[in-house]
Structure formats: C-alpha cells, structure tokens
C-alpha cells in the first residue's frame, strides 16, 4: 500500500510540468511553447535512455523496486510511457489541448486509481469510470469549451477504463490517456469550433 501511494504521488507530480508552463506564461519569463516542447522531448528522451539502461544493460536502482510494478520488470516502465505520451501531446497539439490532457494523466489517473481495486479488468467498474470522467471534465473546463472538455474527458475515461491488449502486451494507460484525450479534444474543436 505504501508503494502504491508513492506511485500515485509521483504520478501527480507531473502536474508540476503544467504548472511550470502556466507560471512561466503568466509571469512572461521567456519560456515559449516551443521551449516547453523541447523540454518535454528532453525529459521523454531521458526516460527512454533510463529504460534502455534498465532493460538492456541491467541498471538496477532501488527506486525501480519501489516505483515499478512486477509486470514492468521486463517491459517499459509506466514512468517512461507517462513522459512519452505527455511529450507527444505537447509536440502535436497546442497548449489549450495538451495541458488538460497532461493533467488528466497526472491527476485523473491516480484519483481514479484510488477508487479502483487495482485488479486487471477488461473494463473498469462504473465507479472508477465515473470518477475519471468527472475529474477529467473538471480539469479540462478551464482550458476548453464545455463540449470539447466533455469529449476530451470521455477520451481519458476510455483510455483509463478499457484495457487495451496488443497481442499479449497490455498497453499501459499512461501511454493512452493524454493521447486519447488530446486527439478527441482536437476533433471536437475541429468539428464544432467555438
């Protein structure tokens, strides 16, 4: 239980990246969206390098024992997928779409996880789905028009709530939550621009 709480706190710490952008933008300290994109790519590249060292070279830090789950021992760890998906939405989308998608992963996922029993299910229970949708909607409303916010929240909820399996590999929702949320928000804005 203590390790699970640590994982959730680390997960939530990703909201600091969004806070960094928002503060830099509000204070006009010179961090451009292009600069933020570069930062996110550097962080994702660093995570990929660490995963290469862990999986191929045998880097074995105690931190990995605490913050990774058993099924991640021979697969890319969730933290790397987390940074890759965040970097992907920042590179592909503008801030009004990317930032709420990042927060849905950083905050929505650990909150929905707190009401889950943490068993692997094809579709999570309604309480978990409802929690993810509500939290994701509340996160998106300051950034997006209400329709786009609801559709982005639906994307995050689908990514969080339905287990995707490719061959025998379970696709971690850390990879899919921001991508689904941002993609559906973009579609909603294109179809019904405000």
Short mmCIF file of C-alpha atoms in Angstrom, two decimals, residues 1 4 8 69 111-125 127-128:
data_model
loop_
_atom_site.label_atom_id
_atom_site.label_comp_id
_atom_site.label_asym_id
_atom_site.label_seq_id
_atom_site.Cartn_x
_atom_site.Cartn_y
_atom_site.Cartn_z
CA UNK A 1 0.00 0.00 0.00
CA UNK A 4 1.13 2.37 -4.30
CA UNK A 8 0.32 7.96 -7.08
CA UNK A 69 5.18 -2.92 -10.70
CA UNK A 111 -7.57 9.69 -8.42
CA UNK A 112 -9.48 7.05 -10.39
CA UNK A 113 -6.92 4.52 -9.21
CA UNK A 114 -7.68 5.43 -5.63
CA UNK A 115 -11.30 4.27 -6.05
CA UNK A 116 -10.27 1.16 -8.00
CA UNK A 117 -9.47 -2.25 -6.54
CA UNK A 118 -6.34 -2.34 -8.78
CA UNK A 119 -7.19 -5.65 -10.39
CA UNK A 120 -6.67 -6.01 -14.12
CA UNK A 121 -10.10 -5.98 -15.75
CA UNK A 122 -11.13 -5.59 -19.36
CA UNK A 123 -13.48 -2.75 -18.36
CA UNK A 124 -13.22 -0.99 -15.02
CA UNK A 125 -16.29 -0.68 -12.76
CA UNK A 127 -17.47 3.97 -10.04
CA UNK A 128 -13.96 4.16 -11.49
#
